[in-house]
PDB file of C-alpha atoms in Angstrom:
ATOM      1  CA  GLN A   1      51.861  25.955 -33.066  1.00 87.00           C
ATOM      2  CA  VAL A   2      53.370  25.526 -29.703  1.00 92.00           C
ATOM      3  CA  GLN A   3      53.459  28.369 -27.305  1.00 95.00           C
ATOM      4  CA  LEU A   4      55.340  28.553 -23.866  1.00 96.00           C
ATOM      5  CA  VAL A   5      54.444  30.930 -21.607  1.00 96.00           C
ATOM      6  CA  GLU A   6      56.930  31.188 -18.127  1.00 96.00           C
ATOM      7  CA  ALA A   7      55.824  32.474 -14.834  1.00 97.00           C
ATOM      8  CA  GLY A   8      57.352  32.668 -11.314  1.00 98.00           C
ATOM      9  CA  GLY A   9      60.331  35.321 -11.683  1.00 98.00           C
ATOM     10  CA  ASP A  10      61.059  37.860  -8.746  1.00 98.00           C
ATOM     11  CA  SER A  11      63.488  39.557  -6.685  1.00 98.00           C
ATOM     12  CA  VAL A  12      64.913  37.440  -3.836  1.00 98.00           C
ATOM     13  CA  GLN A  13      68.192  37.815  -1.670  1.00 98.00           C
ATOM     14  CA  THR A  14      70.437  35.423  -1.496  1.00 98.00           C
ATOM     15  CA  GLY A  15      69.926  31.693  -0.010  1.00 98.00           C
ATOM     16  CA  GLY A  16      66.075  32.260  -1.240  1.00 98.00           C
ATOM     17  CA  SER A  17      63.948  29.969  -3.534  1.00 98.00           C
ATOM     18  CA  LEU A  18      62.040  30.557  -6.331  1.00 98.00           C
ATOM     19  CA  ARG A  19      59.961  28.018  -8.796  1.00 98.00           C
ATOM     20  CA  LEU A  20      59.395  28.945 -12.277  1.00 98.00           C
ATOM     21  CA  SER A  21      56.803  27.316 -14.254  1.00 98.00           C
ATOM     22  CA  CYS A  22      56.369  27.027 -17.642  1.00 97.00           C
ATOM     23  CA  VAL A  23      52.915  26.269 -19.707  1.00 96.00           C
ATOM     24  CA  VAL A  24      53.392  24.529 -22.855  1.00 94.00           C
ATOM     25  CA  SER A  25      49.935  24.540 -25.249  1.00 93.00           C
ATOM     26  CA  GLY A  26      50.304  22.973 -28.984  1.00 90.00           C
ATOM     27  CA  ASP A  27      51.361  19.642 -30.048  1.00 86.00           C
ATOM     28  CA  THR A  28      54.997  18.945 -29.077  1.00 83.00           C
ATOM     29  CA  GLY A  29      54.684  15.277 -30.014  1.00 82.00           C
ATOM     30  CA  SER A  30      56.042  12.830 -27.766  1.00 83.00           C
ATOM     31  CA  ARG A  31      59.545  12.443 -27.998  1.00 87.00           C
ATOM     32  CA  TYR A  32      60.994  15.958 -27.000  1.00 91.00           C
ATOM     33  CA  CYS A  33      63.550  17.979 -25.170  1.00 95.00           C
ATOM     34  CA  MET A  34      62.475  20.903 -22.703  1.00 95.00           C
ATOM     35  CA  GLY A  35      65.175  22.892 -21.210  1.00 97.00           C
ATOM     36  CA  TRP A  36      65.281  26.374 -19.217  1.00 98.00           C
ATOM     37  CA  PHE A  37      67.816  28.429 -20.336  1.00 98.00           C
ATOM     38  CA  ARG A  38      69.320  31.729 -19.018  1.00 98.00           C
ATOM     39  CA  GLN A  39      70.924  35.025 -20.413  1.00 98.00           C
ATOM     40  CA  ALA A  40      72.502  37.707 -17.678  1.00 96.00           C
ATOM     41  CA  PRO A  41      72.787  40.999 -19.172  1.00 91.00           C
ATOM     42  CA  GLY A  42      76.015  41.082 -21.616  1.00 93.00           C
ATOM     43  CA  LYS A  43      76.324  37.337 -21.506  1.00 95.00           C
ATOM     44  CA  GLY A  44      75.211  34.881 -24.001  1.00 95.00           C
ATOM     45  CA  ARG A  45      72.431  32.427 -23.429  1.00 95.00           C
ATOM     46  CA  GLU A  46      73.024  29.289 -21.220  1.00 96.00           C
ATOM     47  CA  ALA A  47      71.474  25.971 -20.917  1.00 97.00           C
ATOM     48  CA  VAL A  48      70.455  25.621 -17.505  1.00 98.00           C
ATOM     49  CA  ALA A  49      68.904  22.388 -17.182  1.00 98.00           C
ATOM     50  CA  THR A  50      67.176  20.008 -19.673  1.00 97.00           C
ATOM     51  CA  ILE A  51      64.678  17.117 -19.538  1.00 96.00           C
ATOM     52  CA  TYR A  52      63.742  14.426 -22.138  1.00 94.00           C
ATOM     53  CA  SER A  53      60.197  13.774 -22.450  1.00 91.00           C
ATOM     54  CA  ILE A  54      60.589   9.947 -22.613  1.00 88.00           C
ATOM     55  CA  GLY A  55      62.233   8.757 -19.360  1.00 87.00           C
ATOM     56  CA  GLY A  56      62.788  11.995 -17.615  1.00 89.00           C
ATOM     57  CA  ALA A  57      66.567  11.984 -18.203  1.00 93.00           C
ATOM     58  CA  THR A  58      67.704  15.252 -16.590  1.00 95.00           C
ATOM     59  CA  TYR A  59      70.882  17.469 -17.305  1.00 96.00           C
ATOM     60  CA  TYR A  60      72.105  20.552 -14.957  1.00 97.00           C
ATOM     61  CA  SER A  61      74.868  22.857 -15.737  1.00 96.00           C
ATOM     62  CA  ASP A  62      77.599  22.679 -13.363  1.00 97.00           C
ATOM     63  CA  SER A  63      76.709  25.831 -11.686  1.00 97.00           C
ATOM     64  CA  VAL A  64      73.024  25.052 -10.604  1.00 98.00           C
ATOM     65  CA  LYS A  65      73.956  21.275 -10.009  1.00 97.00           C
ATOM     66  CA  GLY A  66      72.539  20.242  -6.352  1.00 98.00           C
ATOM     67  CA  ARG A  67      70.618  23.570  -6.168  1.00 98.00           C
ATOM     68  CA  PHE A  68      68.031  23.510  -9.434  1.00 98.00           C
ATOM     69  CA  THR A  69      65.567  20.813 -10.202  1.00 98.00           C
ATOM     70  CA  ILE A  70      63.866  20.842 -13.520  1.00 97.00           C
ATOM     71  CA  SER A  71      60.631  18.591 -13.638  1.00 96.00           C
ATOM     72  CA  GLN A  72      57.873  18.169 -16.071  1.00 94.00           C
ATOM     73  CA  ASP A  73      54.092  17.657 -15.146  1.00 90.00           C
ATOM     74  CA  ASN A  74      52.744  16.172 -18.054  1.00 81.00           C
ATOM     75  CA  ALA A  75      48.953  16.295 -16.835  1.00 81.00           C
ATOM     76  CA  LYS A  76      49.466  19.655 -16.522  1.00 79.00           C
ATOM     77  CA  ASN A  77      51.524  20.426 -19.533  1.00 89.00           C
ATOM     78  CA  THR A  78      53.694  22.128 -17.320  1.00 94.00           C
ATOM     79  CA  LEU A  79      57.456  22.556 -17.068  1.00 96.00           C
ATOM     80  CA  ASN A  80      59.058  23.403 -13.772  1.00 97.00           C
ATOM     81  CA  LEU A  81      62.574  24.842 -12.295  1.00 98.00           C
ATOM     82  CA  GLN A  82      62.688  24.681  -8.893  1.00 98.00           C
ATOM     83  CA  MET A  83      65.714  27.084  -7.486  1.00 98.00           C
ATOM     84  CA  ASN A  84      67.275  26.932  -4.375  1.00 98.00           C
ATOM     85  CA  SER A  85      70.190  28.551  -2.601  1.00 98.00           C
ATOM     86  CA  LEU A  86      70.020  31.292  -4.915  1.00 98.00           C
ATOM     87  CA  LYS A  87      73.275  33.385  -5.557  1.00 98.00           C
ATOM     88  CA  PRO A  88      73.590  36.851  -7.181  1.00 97.00           C
ATOM     89  CA  GLU A  89      75.281  35.158 -10.244  1.00 97.00           C
ATOM     90  CA  ASP A  90      71.957  33.472 -10.846  1.00 98.00           C
ATOM     91  CA  THR A  91      70.127  36.693 -11.834  1.00 98.00           C
ATOM     92  CA  ALA A  92      68.905  36.701 -15.206  1.00 98.00           C
ATOM     93  CA  MET A  93      66.288  36.362 -17.668  1.00 98.00           C
ATOM     94  CA  TYR A  94      65.008  32.747 -17.471  1.00 98.00           C
ATOM     95  CA  TYR A  95      63.393  31.125 -20.808  1.00 98.00           C
ATOM     96  CA  CYS A  96      61.826  27.743 -21.341  1.00 97.00           C
ATOM     97  CA  ALA A  97      61.767  26.401 -24.588  1.00 97.00           C
ATOM     98  CA  THR A  98      61.202  22.809 -26.086  1.00 95.00           C
ATOM     99  CA  SER A  99      62.254  21.156 -29.297  1.00 92.00           C
ATOM    100  CA  ARG A 100      60.587  19.291 -32.124  1.00 89.00           C
ATOM    101  CA  PRO A 101      60.481  15.776 -32.088  1.00 87.00           C
ATOM    102  CA  ARG A 102      64.231  14.315 -31.507  1.00 87.00           C
ATOM    103  CA  PHE A 103      65.750  11.174 -29.363  1.00 89.00           C
ATOM    104  CA  TYR A 104      67.863  13.101 -27.139  1.00 88.00           C
ATOM    105  CA  CYS A 105      68.816  16.152 -25.418  1.00 91.00           C
ATOM    106  CA  ARG A 106      71.373  18.486 -26.040  1.00 89.00           C
ATOM    107  CA  THR A 107      72.134  21.726 -24.755  1.00 89.00           C
ATOM    108  CA  ASN A 108      72.545  23.347 -28.170  1.00 90.00           C
ATOM    109  CA  SER A 109      69.767  26.197 -27.996  1.00 91.00           C
ATOM    110  CA  ASP A 110      69.552  25.647 -31.985  1.00 92.00           C
ATOM    111  CA  ASP A 111      67.790  22.253 -31.185  1.00 92.00           C
ATOM    112  CA  PHE A 112      65.013  24.219 -29.484  1.00 95.00           C
ATOM    113  CA  SER A 113      62.409  25.645 -31.973  1.00 94.00           C
ATOM    114  CA  TYR A 114      60.000  27.315 -29.326  1.00 96.00           C
ATOM    115  CA  TRP A 115      60.778  29.794 -26.807  1.00 97.00           C
ATOM    116  CA  GLY A 116      58.784  31.587 -24.353  1.00 97.00           C
ATOM    117  CA  GLN A 117      59.052  35.222 -23.784  1.00 97.00           C
ATOM    118  CA  GLY A 118      61.173  35.296 -20.296  1.00 97.00           C
ATOM    119  CA  THR A 119      60.720  35.647 -16.710  1.00 98.00           C
ATOM    120  CA  GLN A 120      63.395  37.828 -15.024  1.00 98.00           C
ATOM    121  CA  VAL A 121      65.095  36.347 -11.837  1.00 98.00           C
ATOM    122  CA  THR A 122      66.866  38.840  -9.505  1.00 98.00           C
ATOM    123  CA  VAL A 123      68.976  37.515  -6.649  1.00 98.00           C
ATOM    124  CA  SER A 124      70.304  40.523  -4.323  1.00 97.00           C
ATOM    125  CA  SER A 125      73.164  39.955  -2.022  1.00 92.00           C
TER     126      SER A 125
END
């Protein structure tokens, strides 16, 4: 069974930075997709960034491109999300997720089988 545990959420002011981490345990296989999603109150869950296990191909939503960076530390079984220049609209619960073995990443949350419990990010103006 794959388990994911996020950490790093906090309250910051506009323009601040946060680094989210997600420790993954269990057998994910060698070809899988990992991602960060977020959900704000009253809104649906949206993909923020994804990364593929082989080659490290990444995807970013337009709303975070140039401000957020997703990375994977295989030695530590950790997925990270560096968030810079934070805006109030980034306020949400952030979730990390991983898929079962697959050959490419998509941003469809249905592709992701394992989810963390979430970590809250609040950005005040």
